[in-house]
Short mmCIF file of C-alpha atoms (C1' of nucleotides) in Angstrom, two decimals:
data_model
loop_
_atom_site.label_atom_id
_atom_site.label_comp_id
_atom_site.label_asym_id
_atom_site.label_seq_id
_atom_site.Cartn_x
_atom_site.Cartn_y
_atom_site.Cartn_z
CA MET A 711 26.06 -11.17 10.25
CA SER A 712 28.70 -10.09 7.81
CA ASN A 713 29.50 -6.47 7.33
CA GLU A 714 29.57 -7.10 3.65
CA LYS A 715 28.32 -4.13 1.71
CA VAL A 716 24.84 -4.69 0.16
CA VAL A 717 23.65 -2.80 -2.81
CA THR A 718 20.49 -3.91 -4.65
CA ARG A 719 18.39 -2.27 -7.33
CA PHE A 720 15.13 -2.35 -9.14
CA PRO A 721 15.39 -1.49 -12.80
CA PRO A 722 12.03 -1.28 -14.47
CA SER A 723 11.82 -0.36 -18.05
CA PRO A 724 9.22 2.33 -18.69
CA THR A 725 7.35 0.57 -21.46
CA GLY A 726 4.24 0.13 -19.37
CA TYR A 727 2.98 0.44 -15.80
CA LEU A 728 4.35 -1.37 -12.77
CA HIS A 729 2.40 -4.62 -12.25
CA ILE A 730 2.43 -7.28 -9.61
CA GLY A 731 5.51 -9.08 -10.87
CA GLY A 732 7.59 -5.90 -10.96
CA ALA A 733 6.33 -4.81 -7.62
CA ARG A 734 7.32 -8.06 -6.08
CA THR A 735 10.84 -7.89 -7.52
CA ALA A 736 11.07 -4.37 -6.19
CA LEU A 737 9.81 -5.49 -2.78
CA PHE A 738 12.26 -8.38 -2.34
CA ASN A 739 15.24 -6.09 -3.42
CA TRP A 740 13.99 -3.50 -0.96
CA LEU A 741 13.49 -6.05 1.88
CA PHE A 742 16.91 -7.65 1.29
CA SER A 743 18.75 -4.27 1.29
CA LYS A 744 16.83 -3.15 4.44
CA LYS A 745 17.51 -6.39 6.21
CA ARG A 746 21.10 -6.22 5.42
CA GLY A 747 21.52 -2.50 6.12
CA GLY A 748 22.35 -1.86 2.53
CA LYS A 749 21.38 0.48 -0.24
CA PHE A 750 18.43 0.18 -2.62
CA ILE A 751 18.72 1.93 -5.97
CA LEU A 752 16.02 2.75 -8.51
CA ARG A 753 17.09 2.76 -12.15
CA ILE A 754 14.89 3.45 -15.08
CA GLU A 755 15.99 1.34 -18.12
CA ASP A 756 14.86 3.49 -20.91
CA THR A 757 17.34 2.63 -23.59
CA ASP A 758 14.52 1.54 -25.88
CA GLU A 759 13.57 4.93 -27.21
CA GLN A 760 10.69 3.68 -29.16
CA ARG A 761 8.80 2.05 -26.45
CA SER A 762 9.71 4.03 -23.37
CA SER A 763 7.44 6.86 -22.24
CA ASP A 764 7.43 9.61 -19.66
CA GLU A 765 3.94 8.53 -18.62
CA ALA A 766 5.15 5.01 -17.80
CA THR A 767 8.02 6.49 -15.84
CA ARG A 768 5.69 8.61 -13.84
CA ALA A 769 3.35 5.68 -13.20
CA ILE A 770 6.13 3.60 -11.97
CA LEU A 771 7.48 6.27 -9.62
CA GLU A 772 4.00 6.86 -8.36
CA SER A 773 3.54 3.15 -7.81
CA MET A 774 6.78 2.87 -5.80
CA GLU A 775 5.96 5.84 -3.66
CA TRP A 776 2.40 4.45 -3.04
CA LEU A 777 3.78 1.18 -1.98
CA GLY A 778 6.30 2.87 0.22
CA LEU A 779 9.31 1.18 -1.37
CA SER A 780 11.63 4.09 -0.99
CA TRP A 781 14.92 4.17 -2.77
CA ASP A 782 18.25 5.40 -1.38
CA GLU A 783 19.57 6.45 -4.72
CA GLY A 784 18.19 7.42 -8.01
CA PRO A 785 16.15 7.21 -10.01
CA TYR A 786 18.90 6.93 -12.54
CA PHE A 787 17.92 7.12 -16.14
CA GLN A 788 19.91 4.99 -18.59
CA SER A 789 19.14 7.35 -21.43
CA ARG A 790 21.21 9.96 -19.63
CA ARG A 791 24.18 7.72 -19.10
CA TYR A 792 25.29 6.86 -22.58
CA ASP A 793 28.74 8.17 -21.98
CA ILE A 794 29.34 5.46 -19.48
CA TYR A 795 28.18 2.71 -21.89
CA ASN A 796 30.21 4.13 -24.79
CA GLU A 797 33.29 4.30 -22.84
CA VAL A 798 32.79 0.60 -21.86
CA ILE A 799 32.10 -0.53 -25.32
CA ASP A 800 35.07 1.28 -26.63
CA ARG A 801 37.19 -0.30 -23.97
CA LEU A 802 35.89 -3.73 -24.99
CA ILE A 803 36.75 -3.08 -28.54
CA SER A 804 40.35 -1.81 -27.91
CA ASN A 805 40.93 -4.83 -25.56
CA GLY A 806 39.90 -7.20 -28.38
CA GLU A 807 36.94 -8.36 -26.38
CA ALA A 808 34.40 -7.00 -28.80
CA TYR A 809 34.28 -6.49 -32.62
CA HIS A 810 32.46 -4.77 -35.35
CA CYS A 811 29.95 -6.91 -37.17
CA HIS A 812 28.62 -6.03 -40.63
CA CYS A 813 25.97 -8.70 -40.97
CA SER A 814 22.68 -7.38 -42.02
CA GLN A 815 19.51 -8.01 -40.08
CA GLU A 816 18.08 -9.93 -43.02
CA ASP A 817 21.07 -12.38 -43.02
CA LEU A 818 20.66 -12.88 -39.33
CA GLU A 819 17.01 -13.53 -39.69
CA LYS A 820 17.81 -16.21 -42.33
CA GLN A 821 20.38 -17.77 -40.13
CA ARG A 822 17.83 -18.05 -37.35
CA GLN A 823 15.31 -19.49 -39.62
CA SER A 824 17.58 -22.21 -40.94
CA ALA A 825 18.83 -23.06 -37.52
CA LYS A 826 15.33 -23.58 -36.29
CA GLU A 827 14.57 -25.77 -39.29
CA LYS A 828 17.47 -27.96 -38.48
CA GLY A 829 16.31 -28.29 -34.85
CA LEU A 830 19.10 -26.18 -33.51
CA LYS A 831 19.11 -23.23 -31.22
CA PRO A 832 19.09 -19.98 -33.27
CA LYS A 833 22.25 -18.15 -32.77
CA TYR A 834 24.73 -15.85 -34.56
CA ASP A 835 27.31 -17.88 -36.52
CA GLY A 836 30.28 -15.57 -35.89
CA THR A 837 30.78 -14.61 -39.45
CA CYS A 838 32.51 -11.32 -38.60
CA ARG A 839 34.18 -12.49 -35.43
CA ASP A 840 37.66 -12.71 -36.77
CA LEU A 841 37.57 -10.44 -39.76
CA GLY A 842 38.94 -7.41 -37.90
CA LEU A 843 36.37 -5.03 -39.40
CA GLY A 844 36.08 -1.45 -38.56
CA PRO A 845 32.96 0.50 -37.86
CA ALA A 846 30.72 1.14 -40.85
CA PRO A 847 27.24 2.51 -41.30
CA GLY A 848 24.70 0.04 -40.16
CA SER A 849 27.26 -2.15 -38.39
CA VAL A 850 26.99 -3.24 -34.76
CA VAL A 851 29.44 -4.20 -32.07
CA ARG A 852 29.36 -7.74 -30.72
CA LEU A 853 31.02 -9.21 -27.70
CA LYS A 854 33.47 -12.05 -28.38
CA THR A 855 32.19 -14.75 -26.09
CA PRO A 856 33.96 -17.97 -25.14
CA LEU A 857 33.47 -20.68 -27.69
CA SER A 858 33.89 -23.54 -25.30
CA GLY A 859 33.87 -24.25 -21.61
CA ILE A 860 31.24 -23.93 -19.00
CA THR A 861 29.82 -20.89 -17.25
CA GLN A 862 28.26 -21.41 -13.95
CA PHE A 863 27.07 -19.44 -10.98
CA THR A 864 25.47 -20.02 -7.59
CA ASP A 865 22.05 -18.68 -7.62
CA LEU A 866 20.94 -17.63 -4.14
CA VAL A 867 17.42 -19.20 -4.61
CA LYS A 868 18.08 -21.89 -7.19
CA GLY A 869 21.41 -23.17 -6.41
CA THR A 870 24.09 -23.89 -8.94
CA ILE A 871 23.19 -23.29 -12.52
CA ARG A 872 25.51 -24.18 -15.38
CA PHE A 873 25.65 -23.41 -19.05
CA ASP A 874 27.69 -24.85 -21.86
CA ASN A 875 29.26 -21.77 -23.52
CA LYS A 876 28.50 -23.44 -26.85
CA GLU A 877 24.96 -22.52 -26.33
CA LEU A 878 25.69 -18.87 -26.34
CA ASP A 879 26.53 -16.65 -29.22
CA ASP A 880 28.25 -13.23 -29.64
CA LEU A 881 25.70 -10.80 -28.32
CA ILE A 882 25.32 -7.31 -29.65
CA VAL A 883 26.47 -4.61 -27.25
CA ARG A 884 26.00 -1.58 -29.48
CA ARG A 885 23.22 -1.23 -31.98
CA SER A 886 23.65 0.16 -35.45
CA ASN A 887 22.19 3.38 -34.30
CA GLY A 888 24.93 3.66 -31.73
CA SER A 889 22.92 2.92 -28.66
CA PRO A 890 23.96 0.25 -26.12
CA THR A 891 21.90 -2.80 -25.69
CA TYR A 892 20.20 -4.00 -22.42
CA HIS A 893 22.95 -6.43 -21.43
CA LEU A 894 25.70 -3.88 -21.88
CA ALA A 895 23.83 -1.04 -20.06
CA VAL A 896 22.81 -3.30 -17.28
CA VAL A 897 26.32 -4.54 -16.52
CA ALA A 898 27.97 -1.12 -16.98
CA ASP A 899 25.44 0.38 -14.66
CA ASP A 900 25.65 -2.34 -12.15
CA ILE A 901 29.41 -1.93 -12.06
CA SER A 902 29.34 1.83 -11.86
CA LEU A 903 26.74 1.86 -9.14
CA GLY A 904 28.53 -0.77 -7.11
CA MET A 905 25.80 -3.43 -7.22
CA THR A 906 26.58 -6.45 -5.05
CA TYR A 907 23.31 -8.31 -5.45
CA VAL A 908 21.24 -8.77 -8.52
CA ILE A 909 17.70 -10.01 -7.49
CA ARG A 910 15.42 -10.31 -10.41
CA GLY A 911 12.91 -12.43 -12.18
CA ASP A 912 13.44 -16.01 -13.29
CA ASP A 913 13.24 -14.95 -16.95
CA HIS A 914 16.77 -13.54 -16.55
CA VAL A 915 18.38 -16.77 -15.67
CA ASN A 916 19.38 -17.35 -19.30
CA ASN A 917 20.76 -13.73 -19.45
CA THR A 918 23.08 -14.32 -16.53
CA PRO A 919 25.88 -16.09 -18.37
CA ARG A 920 25.89 -13.45 -21.15
CA GLN A 921 26.18 -10.72 -18.57
CA MET A 922 28.92 -12.66 -16.75
CA PHE A 923 30.89 -12.64 -19.98
CA ILE A 924 30.79 -8.86 -19.97
CA TYR A 925 31.97 -8.65 -16.42
CA LYS A 926 34.84 -10.95 -17.25
CA ALA A 927 35.80 -9.16 -20.43
CA LEU A 928 36.04 -6.10 -18.35
CA GLY A 929 37.86 -7.72 -15.55
CA GLU A 930 35.17 -6.80 -12.98
CA PRO A 931 33.78 -8.98 -10.20
CA VAL A 932 30.46 -10.54 -10.87
CA PRO A 933 27.69 -9.74 -8.39
CA LYS A 934 25.76 -12.32 -6.48
CA TYR A 935 22.58 -13.46 -8.25
CA ALA A 936 19.17 -14.37 -6.93
CA HIS A 937 16.40 -15.31 -9.45
CA LEU A 938 12.87 -15.18 -8.22
CA PRO A 939 10.31 -17.53 -9.53
CA MET A 940 7.82 -16.09 -11.94
CA ILE A 941 4.36 -15.09 -11.00
CA LEU A 942 1.86 -16.75 -13.17
CA GLY A 943 -1.68 -15.69 -14.18
CA PRO A 944 -4.73 -17.76 -13.17
CA ASN A 945 -4.23 -19.72 -16.41
CA LYS A 946 -0.73 -20.78 -15.12
CA THR A 947 1.06 -19.05 -17.87
CA ARG A 948 2.99 -15.87 -17.75
CA LEU A 949 1.21 -12.95 -16.22
CA SER A 950 -0.25 -10.83 -19.03
CA LYS A 951 -2.61 -8.00 -19.25
CA ARG A 952 -5.30 -10.36 -20.15
CA HIS A 953 -4.65 -12.44 -17.13
CA GLY A 954 -4.37 -10.46 -14.00
CA ALA A 955 -1.35 -8.35 -14.75
CA MET A 956 -2.95 -5.30 -13.34
CA SER A 957 -1.20 -2.03 -12.60
CA VAL A 958 -0.28 -1.45 -8.95
CA LEU A 959 -2.07 1.78 -9.21
CA ALA A 960 -5.21 -0.12 -10.21
CA TYR A 961 -5.07 -1.88 -6.93
CA ARG A 962 -4.72 1.50 -5.21
CA ASP A 963 -7.80 2.69 -7.04
CA MET A 964 -9.73 -0.45 -6.15
CA GLY A 965 -9.26 0.38 -2.50
CA TYR A 966 -6.41 -1.81 -1.41
CA LEU A 967 -4.00 -0.77 1.32
CA PRO A 968 -0.33 -0.83 0.15
CA HIS A 969 0.55 -2.98 3.16
CA ALA A 970 -1.97 -5.64 2.17
CA LEU A 971 -0.62 -5.79 -1.32
CA LEU A 972 2.93 -5.92 -0.03
CA ASN A 973 2.08 -8.61 2.39
CA ALA A 974 0.31 -10.65 -0.30
CA LEU A 975 3.32 -10.20 -2.70
CA ALA A 976 5.81 -11.17 0.05
CA ARG A 977 3.98 -14.41 0.64
CA LEU A 978 4.11 -15.29 -3.05
CA GLY A 979 7.33 -17.12 -3.23
CA TRP A 980 8.62 -16.30 0.23
CA SER A 981 7.52 -17.81 3.51
CA TYR A 982 8.34 -17.76 7.14
CA GLY A 983 6.94 -20.99 8.57
CA ASP A 984 3.15 -20.72 8.83
CA GLN A 985 3.02 -17.03 9.24
CA GLU A 986 0.70 -15.28 7.02
CA LYS A 987 0.59 -11.68 8.22
CA PHE A 988 3.62 -9.50 8.61
CA SER A 989 4.12 -5.87 9.70
CA MET A 990 6.71 -4.20 7.47
CA GLU A 991 9.18 -4.34 10.27
CA GLU A 992 8.67 -7.98 10.64
CA MET A 993 8.92 -8.54 6.95
CA VAL A 994 12.27 -6.88 6.91
CA GLU A 995 13.44 -8.65 10.02
CA LYS A 996 12.32 -12.10 8.79
CA PHE A 997 13.16 -11.92 5.06
CA SER A 998 15.84 -14.12 3.64
CA LEU A 999 16.60 -15.26 0.16
CA GLU A 1000 17.07 -18.79 1.41
CA SER A 1001 13.40 -19.07 2.22
CA VAL A 1002 12.36 -17.98 -1.20
CA GLY A 1003 10.80 -20.94 -3.06
CA LYS A 1004 11.89 -22.07 -6.44
CA ALA A 1005 8.55 -22.81 -8.04
CA ALA A 1006 6.43 -20.31 -9.96
CA GLY A 1007 3.23 -19.33 -8.45
CA VAL A 1008 -0.23 -17.96 -9.19
CA PHE A 1009 -1.09 -14.64 -7.68
CA SER A 1010 -4.24 -14.97 -5.64
CA ALA A 1011 -6.59 -12.01 -5.70
CA GLU A 1012 -8.81 -13.63 -3.16
CA LYS A 1013 -6.06 -13.88 -0.62
CA LEU A 1014 -5.17 -10.27 -1.26
CA LEU A 1015 -8.76 -9.37 -0.61
CA ASP A 1016 -8.74 -11.24 2.65
CA LEU A 1017 -5.55 -9.63 3.71
CA ASN A 1018 -6.92 -6.25 2.81
CA ALA A 1019 -10.06 -6.83 4.84
CA TRP A 1020 -7.92 -7.81 7.78
CA TYR A 1021 -5.66 -4.86 7.54
CA ILE A 1022 -8.63 -2.52 7.25
CA ARG A 1023 -10.15 -4.11 10.38
CA GLU A 1024 -6.97 -3.68 12.22
CA SER A 1025 -6.30 -0.07 11.17
CA SER A 1026 -7.06 2.86 13.45
CA ASP A 1027 -10.05 5.12 12.69
CA GLU A 1028 -7.62 7.97 12.18
CA PHE A 1029 -5.58 6.12 9.49
CA LEU A 1030 -8.71 4.79 7.81
CA SER A 1031 -10.53 7.99 7.59
CA GLU A 1032 -7.54 9.58 5.92
CA ARG A 1033 -7.26 6.76 3.42
CA LEU A 1034 -10.93 6.79 2.84
CA THR A 1035 -11.25 10.39 2.10
CA PRO A 1036 -10.12 10.31 -1.51
CA PHE A 1037 -12.56 7.58 -2.20
CA LEU A 1038 -15.39 9.65 -0.67
CA GLU A 1039 -14.34 12.70 -2.71
CA ARG A 1040 -14.43 10.57 -5.75
CA LYS A 1041 -18.07 9.86 -4.99
CA GLY A 1042 -18.71 13.53 -4.86
CA PHE A 1043 -18.67 14.31 -1.15
CA LYS A 1044 -17.07 17.70 -0.50
CA ASN A 1045 -16.03 19.51 2.62
CA LEU A 1046 -16.15 16.30 4.63
CA ASP A 1047 -16.44 16.48 8.43
CA GLN A 1048 -13.33 14.40 9.36
CA GLU A 1049 -14.77 13.52 12.80
CA LYS A 1050 -17.71 12.05 11.18
CA VAL A 1051 -15.62 10.17 8.64
CA LYS A 1052 -13.66 8.78 11.42
CA ARG A 1053 -16.77 7.60 13.30
CA VAL A 1054 -18.25 6.03 10.25
CA SER A 1055 -14.92 4.42 9.49
CA SER A 1056 -15.01 2.81 12.90
CA ILE A 1057 -18.32 1.12 12.41
CA LEU A 1058 -17.65 0.19 8.77
CA LYS A 1059 -14.15 -1.25 9.08
CA VAL A 1060 -15.19 -4.77 10.24
CA ARG A 1061 -17.41 -5.21 7.26
CA SER A 1062 -15.37 -3.60 4.38
CA LYS A 1063 -12.90 -5.52 2.36
CA THR A 1064 -11.82 -2.57 0.36
CA LEU A 1065 -11.89 1.18 0.80
CA VAL A 1066 -14.21 1.34 -2.19
CA GLU A 1067 -16.69 -0.83 -0.37
CA MET A 1068 -16.17 1.28 2.70
CA ALA A 1069 -16.92 4.46 0.81
CA GLU A 1070 -19.96 2.81 -0.58
CA GLY A 1071 -21.04 1.90 2.97
CA ALA A 1072 -20.43 5.38 4.21
CA HIS A 1073 -23.05 6.86 1.83
CA PHE A 1074 -25.96 6.72 4.22
CA CYS A 1075 -24.06 8.69 6.73
CA LEU A 1076 -22.68 11.45 4.60
CA ALA A 1077 -25.42 11.94 2.04
CA GLU A 1078 -28.18 14.40 2.63
CA GLU A 1079 -30.80 12.08 1.10
CA ILE A 1080 -31.05 8.41 0.80
CA THR A 1081 -32.90 6.21 -1.61
CA TYR A 1082 -34.49 2.91 -0.50
CA GLU A 1083 -33.32 -0.32 -1.98
CA LYS A 1084 -36.31 -1.86 -3.67
CA LYS A 1085 -36.08 -5.18 -1.97
CA GLY A 1086 -35.92 -3.54 1.49
CA ASP A 1087 -38.54 -1.06 0.71
CA ASP A 1088 -41.02 -3.74 -0.33
CA LYS A 1089 -40.23 -6.14 2.44
CA PHE A 1090 -39.85 -3.83 5.47
CA LEU A 1091 -41.40 -0.45 4.88
CA LYS A 1092 -45.00 -1.58 5.45
CA PRO A 1093 -48.01 0.10 7.01
CA SER A 1094 -47.65 -2.11 10.08
CA VAL A 1095 -44.59 -0.20 11.19
CA VAL A 1096 -45.94 3.33 10.90
CA GLY A 1097 -47.33 3.43 14.38
CA LEU A 1098 -44.09 2.09 15.81
CA PHE A 1099 -42.02 4.58 13.97
CA GLU A 1100 -44.08 7.49 15.09
CA ASP A 1101 -44.05 6.42 18.65
CA LEU A 1102 -40.34 5.66 18.59
CA ASN A 1103 -39.53 9.00 16.95
CA ASN A 1104 -41.25 10.88 19.70
CA ARG A 1105 -39.12 9.12 22.30
CA LEU A 1106 -35.92 9.44 20.39
CA ALA A 1107 -36.45 13.15 20.13
CA ALA A 1108 -36.95 13.29 23.87
CA ILE A 1109 -34.02 11.36 25.35
CA PRO A 1110 -31.36 13.57 26.85
CA GLU A 1111 -28.27 11.93 25.49
CA PHE A 1112 -28.27 10.57 21.99
CA ASN A 1113 -25.61 7.88 22.21
CA GLN A 1114 -25.58 4.13 21.65
CA GLU A 1115 -26.01 3.25 25.26
CA ALA A 1116 -28.95 5.54 25.77
CA ILE A 1117 -30.61 4.45 22.57
CA GLU A 1118 -30.23 0.84 23.39
CA LYS A 1119 -31.81 1.38 26.77
CA LEU A 1120 -34.66 3.22 25.13
CA PHE A 1121 -35.16 0.21 22.81
CA VAL A 1122 -35.17 -2.31 25.55
CA ASP A 1123 -38.04 -0.46 27.25
CA PHE A 1124 -39.80 0.22 24.05
CA LEU A 1125 -39.67 -3.34 22.81
CA GLU A 1126 -40.89 -4.65 26.21
CA GLU A 1127 -43.79 -2.29 26.24
CA LYS A 1128 -44.82 -3.15 22.67
CA GLU A 1129 -44.10 -6.85 23.26
CA ILE A 1130 -42.11 -7.19 20.05
CA LYS A 1131 -38.68 -8.60 19.21
CA LEU A 1132 -35.93 -6.34 18.18
CA ARG A 1133 -35.66 -7.96 14.77
CA LYS A 1134 -39.26 -6.81 14.00
CA LEU A 1135 -38.12 -3.20 14.38
CA ALA A 1136 -34.48 -3.32 13.35
CA GLN A 1137 -34.89 -4.20 9.80
CA PRO A 1138 -37.59 -1.60 8.97
CA LEU A 1139 -35.54 0.99 10.77
CA ARG A 1140 -32.34 -0.10 8.99
CA VAL A 1141 -34.07 0.60 5.62
CA ALA A 1142 -35.55 3.75 6.94
CA LEU A 1143 -32.13 5.02 8.05
CA THR A 1144 -29.69 3.64 5.58
CA GLY A 1145 -31.80 2.61 2.64
CA LYS A 1146 -30.34 -0.89 2.73
CA THR A 1147 -31.03 -4.16 4.31
CA ALA A 1148 -27.43 -4.59 5.51
CA SER A 1149 -25.58 -2.06 7.55
CA PRO A 1150 -23.70 -1.73 10.83
CA GLY A 1151 -25.58 -2.38 14.11
CA ILE A 1152 -28.65 -0.29 14.16
CA PHE A 1153 -27.66 1.52 17.44
CA GLU A 1154 -24.26 2.36 15.94
CA VAL A 1155 -25.90 3.70 12.85
CA MET A 1156 -28.14 5.90 14.89
CA GLU A 1157 -25.42 7.36 17.08
CA VAL A 1158 -23.16 8.09 14.00
CA LEU A 1159 -26.07 9.55 12.07
CA GLY A 1160 -27.02 11.93 15.01
CA ARG A 1161 -30.44 12.60 16.42
CA GLU A 1162 -31.51 15.16 13.90
CA LYS A 1163 -30.86 12.95 10.84
CA VAL A 1164 -32.43 9.91 12.58
CA VAL A 1165 -35.60 11.69 13.42
CA GLU A 1166 -35.86 13.21 10.02
CA ARG A 1167 -35.35 9.87 8.24
CA ILE A 1168 -37.86 8.09 10.32
CA ARG A 1169 -40.36 10.79 9.66
CA LYS A 1170 -39.60 10.57 5.92
CA ALA A 1171 -40.05 6.90 5.99
CA VAL A 1172 -43.42 7.34 7.58
CA VAL A 1173 -44.48 9.71 4.85
CA HIS A 1174 -43.10 7.32 2.31
CA ILE A 1175 -45.10 4.45 3.57
CA LYS A 1176 -48.27 6.46 3.70
CA ASN A 1177 -47.78 7.61 0.07
CA LYS A 1178 -47.28 3.92 -0.94
CA MET A 1179 -50.61 3.07 0.76
CA GLN A 1180 -52.47 5.88 -1.14
CA ASP A 1181 -50.98 4.64 -4.47
CA GLU A 1182 -52.47 1.26 -4.02
"C1'" G B 1306 13.28 -27.60 -31.81
"C1'" U B 1307 17.63 -26.45 -28.41
"C1'" C B 1308 19.02 -24.85 -23.59
"C1'" C B 1309 17.77 -23.47 -18.43
"C1'" C B 1310 14.52 -24.01 -14.38
"C1'" C B 1311 10.46 -26.16 -11.57
"C1'" A B 1312 6.96 -30.09 -9.49
"C1'" U B 1313 2.96 -31.04 -1.75
"C1'" C B 1314 -4.68 -29.64 -1.18
"C1'" G B 1315 -8.44 -25.49 -6.39
"C1'" U B 1316 -4.66 -21.38 -4.89
"C1'" C B 1317 -0.34 -19.56 -1.72
"C1'" U B 1318 2.62 -22.57 1.15
"C1'" A B 1319 5.17 -25.55 5.86
"C1'" G B 1320 7.84 -29.87 5.95
"C1'" U B 1321 12.86 -31.49 1.58
"C1'" C B 1322 19.40 -29.26 2.64
"C1'" A B 1323 20.74 -32.74 8.21
"C1'" G B 1324 15.10 -39.70 5.55
"C1'" G B 1325 11.50 -42.02 10.84
"C1'" U B 1326 7.99 -37.42 15.48
"C1'" C B 1327 3.73 -36.33 8.41
"C1'" C B 1328 -1.88 -42.24 6.95
"C1'" A B 1329 1.33 -34.59 5.69
"C1'" G B 1330 0.52 -28.80 9.11
"C1'" G B 1331 -1.21 -23.47 8.18
"C1'" A B 1332 -3.75 -19.82 5.14
"C1'" C B 1333 -7.28 -18.28 1.18
"C1'" A B 1334 -11.51 -20.11 -1.40
"C1'" C B 1335 -15.58 -23.46 -0.74
"C1'" U B 1336 -18.67 -25.71 2.92
"C1'" G B 1337 -21.73 -27.36 7.87
"C1'" G B 1338 -22.80 -25.16 12.58
"C1'" C B 1339 -22.65 -21.59 16.75
"C1'" C B 1340 -23.11 -16.41 17.95
"C1'" U B 1341 -26.74 -12.55 16.27
"C1'" U B 1342 -31.03 -6.56 15.09
"C1'" U B 1343 -29.28 -7.21 9.18
"C1'" C B 1344 -24.54 -7.76 6.91
"C1'" A B 1345 -19.97 -8.70 8.62
"C1'" C B 1346 -16.45 -10.07 12.51
"C1'" G B 1347 -15.45 -14.08 15.73
"C1'" C B 1348 -15.56 -19.21 17.34
"C1'" C B 1349 -16.04 -24.70 16.32
"C1'" G B 1350 -16.12 -28.50 12.42
"C1'" G B 1351 -15.74 -30.41 7.10
"C1'" C B 1352 -13.77 -31.07 2.12
"C1'" A B 1353 -9.03 -31.36 -0.18
"C1'" A B 1354 -2.36 -32.71 -1.95
"C1'" C B 1355 3.24 -35.43 -1.59
"C1'" A B 1356 2.64 -35.81 -10.65
"C1'" C B 1357 4.22 -40.93 -12.26
"C1'" C B 1358 7.74 -45.03 -12.52
"C1'" G B 1359 12.09 -47.24 -10.70
"C1'" G B 1360 16.33 -47.32 -7.29
"C1'" U B 1361 18.92 -46.58 -2.35
"C1'" U B 1362 17.26 -47.72 2.72
"C1'" C B 1363 14.85 -51.40 8.18
"C1'" G B 1364 12.10 -46.88 6.72
"C1'" A B 1365 11.29 -41.64 1.45
"C1'" A B 1366 6.99 -36.09 0.58
"C1'" U B 1367 12.16 -35.83 1.88
"C1'" C B 1368 18.17 -38.89 -1.39
"C1'" C B 1369 19.31 -40.76 -6.72
"C1'" G B 1370 17.76 -41.84 -11.85
"C1'" G B 1371 14.21 -41.65 -15.62
"C1'" U B 1372 9.12 -40.30 -17.43
"C1'" U B 1373 5.40 -36.92 -17.72
"C1'" G B 1374 3.62 -32.16 -17.00
"C1'" G B 1375 4.49 -26.84 -16.48
"C1'" G B 1376 7.24 -22.39 -16.93
"C1'" G B 1377 11.28 -19.51 -18.92
"C1'" A B 1378 15.04 -18.24 -22.57
"C1'" C B 1379 16.69 -18.42 -27.51
"C1'" G B 1380 15.84 -9.97 -30.42
"C1'" C B 1381 19.98 -4.38 -33.10
"C1'" C B 1382 13.05 -5.64 -26.13
"C1'" A B 1383 14.07 -5.23 -21.24
#
RNA sequence: GUCCCCAUCGUCUAGUCAGGUCCAGGACACUGGCCUUUCACGCCGGCAACACCGGUUCGAAUCCGGUUGGGGACGCCA
C-alpha cells in the first residue's frame, strides 16, 4: 500500500434532495477514503443561486448523517468562496489563458441552432477569442482551450478515455453576472482543498477534458479520476423522480435501515466475488475501484427490501427497539415501555421487512384495544370455541408462571384432554389476541402480551362471539 | 446529428485484464416441495443469460474488427 495522500469529496448541489445516485457516489468516495486512510470532504455546490435552497441543503446533510457517511472536512459552501474563484479567473485572464467575450446569448443560441442543422456538434465559434476585448456589461469570461491535439486521461474504472480537442469549445468560466461557473468552481475548489481523487458519476466523463484544461492553464496537477456507471430507473433510462429516484430520507421513512441501503448501493456497480452482504467494516476493507463495473445498472428495490429484512432479522432487540420507536410514536403510541418494545421487536423481527411493517405488527401488543380483522372474525371467532376459551382462560389465570414454557406445557395438557389439535385452537386464539390471522407464534404472543391482557382479550372475544350469536 | 461510454439469467452480478477447469456460478424476484399453531424464517429443488456477425486460435463469454442496441454529454445547470 502506498502512502500516497488520498483526499476525496462529495459535492452535491442543493437543488433537490439526495437520491440513490448521489448517495452511492457519496458512499464510494467515503469507502475509498476510509480504505486508503484518507480524507473525505463534503462540499455544497450552490453557485446556482436560482435553484439552490437551504431546505435542500438541510435534507442533504440530514441524509448523509442518517446514512452515517461522516465527512472529515466541510461542509464547504461554494457560495461563500467566490474570492477564491475570482482570484483564479483573474489569474487566467492575466496569463492570457482566458478572455472576455461579448457575444450575446441570442447569438450563441443561433450558432447552436445552425450547427445542429448542419449535423455538427453545437459549440462556440470563438468569435471573441482573439479580439483582446476588455470587460463590459453583459460580457463573460471564456477559457482559451486548445484548438488541436488530444486530451486523454486514465479513468480508474473505465480505463483510457481520449478526446479530440476539436470537439471542445471555449467554456465560460465567469458569467455575465460575475459568478463563476461550475467547471471553474469545481477545479478551483479541488485545487484549494487538495483533492487527489475525483470519484463521480459517469455523466461527468465529458466534463473531464474541460476541467483538465483549467488545471493545465493554471499549471496545477490533475487529480485521478474514477467515473462510476449511472444508476438507471426501472425503465432503463436515467433515474428520474418519476422512475424511482426517491429521496434517501424517503427510504428512512419507509422503514429501511441505513446499513441495508448502503449495502444495496455498494453492490450496485461494485462487487466482491459472490458476496452479497457486507458489514461496514468489510465494505471498507474490501472496496476497490478496480472492482467497480463499467456498465450502468438498475437499482432493485426488491433486493433492497430483502437486504433490509435480513438486517432487521440479524439486529439485536436493543438496536431494533431504538430504531422502531420513532415509527411507533408516529402511530400515536406515547410513553412506550422500552422493555416491552424490545420484547415485541424480538418476536417480530423475523417477519418484518421494514420498520414500518414492524410497527404495524407491534400494534396488538402496544394498543389498549384491538379490532378484529373481518376475515379472521368470520372464520375463527365462532360459537364452537366459546367453551374452549372459557375453560382455557380459567387455567391461564391459574398457572404460577406466565411464560412461554409454562403456557406451552399447559396447552399440551389441555389439548390432550380435549382431544383437539393445536391448530383448532391457535387460529381462533390468534384472532382473539391480535385481531389478525397472522402473527408471531401464539405462545410468544401470549408471553409478550402478559397474563392480564391475554385473559382480558380472551374474555372479550367470548363476549364478542356471544353478541354475534344474539344478532343472528 | 456529433462526441464519449457500455453490452453475461427479468434485475444486481462472478467469470473477461493473464483464452481451455464455464453446455457459465451466486443473489434478488418468480416457482415446486419440506418444516409448521398462522404468517414468516430456514432447508431442498426448478425456471432463466454470454446481443449479433465476422476474424485470430487446436480451443473464445473471455482477444480483435464491425453491426445492432442502450446510456451519457453537447447550457451564462451542476
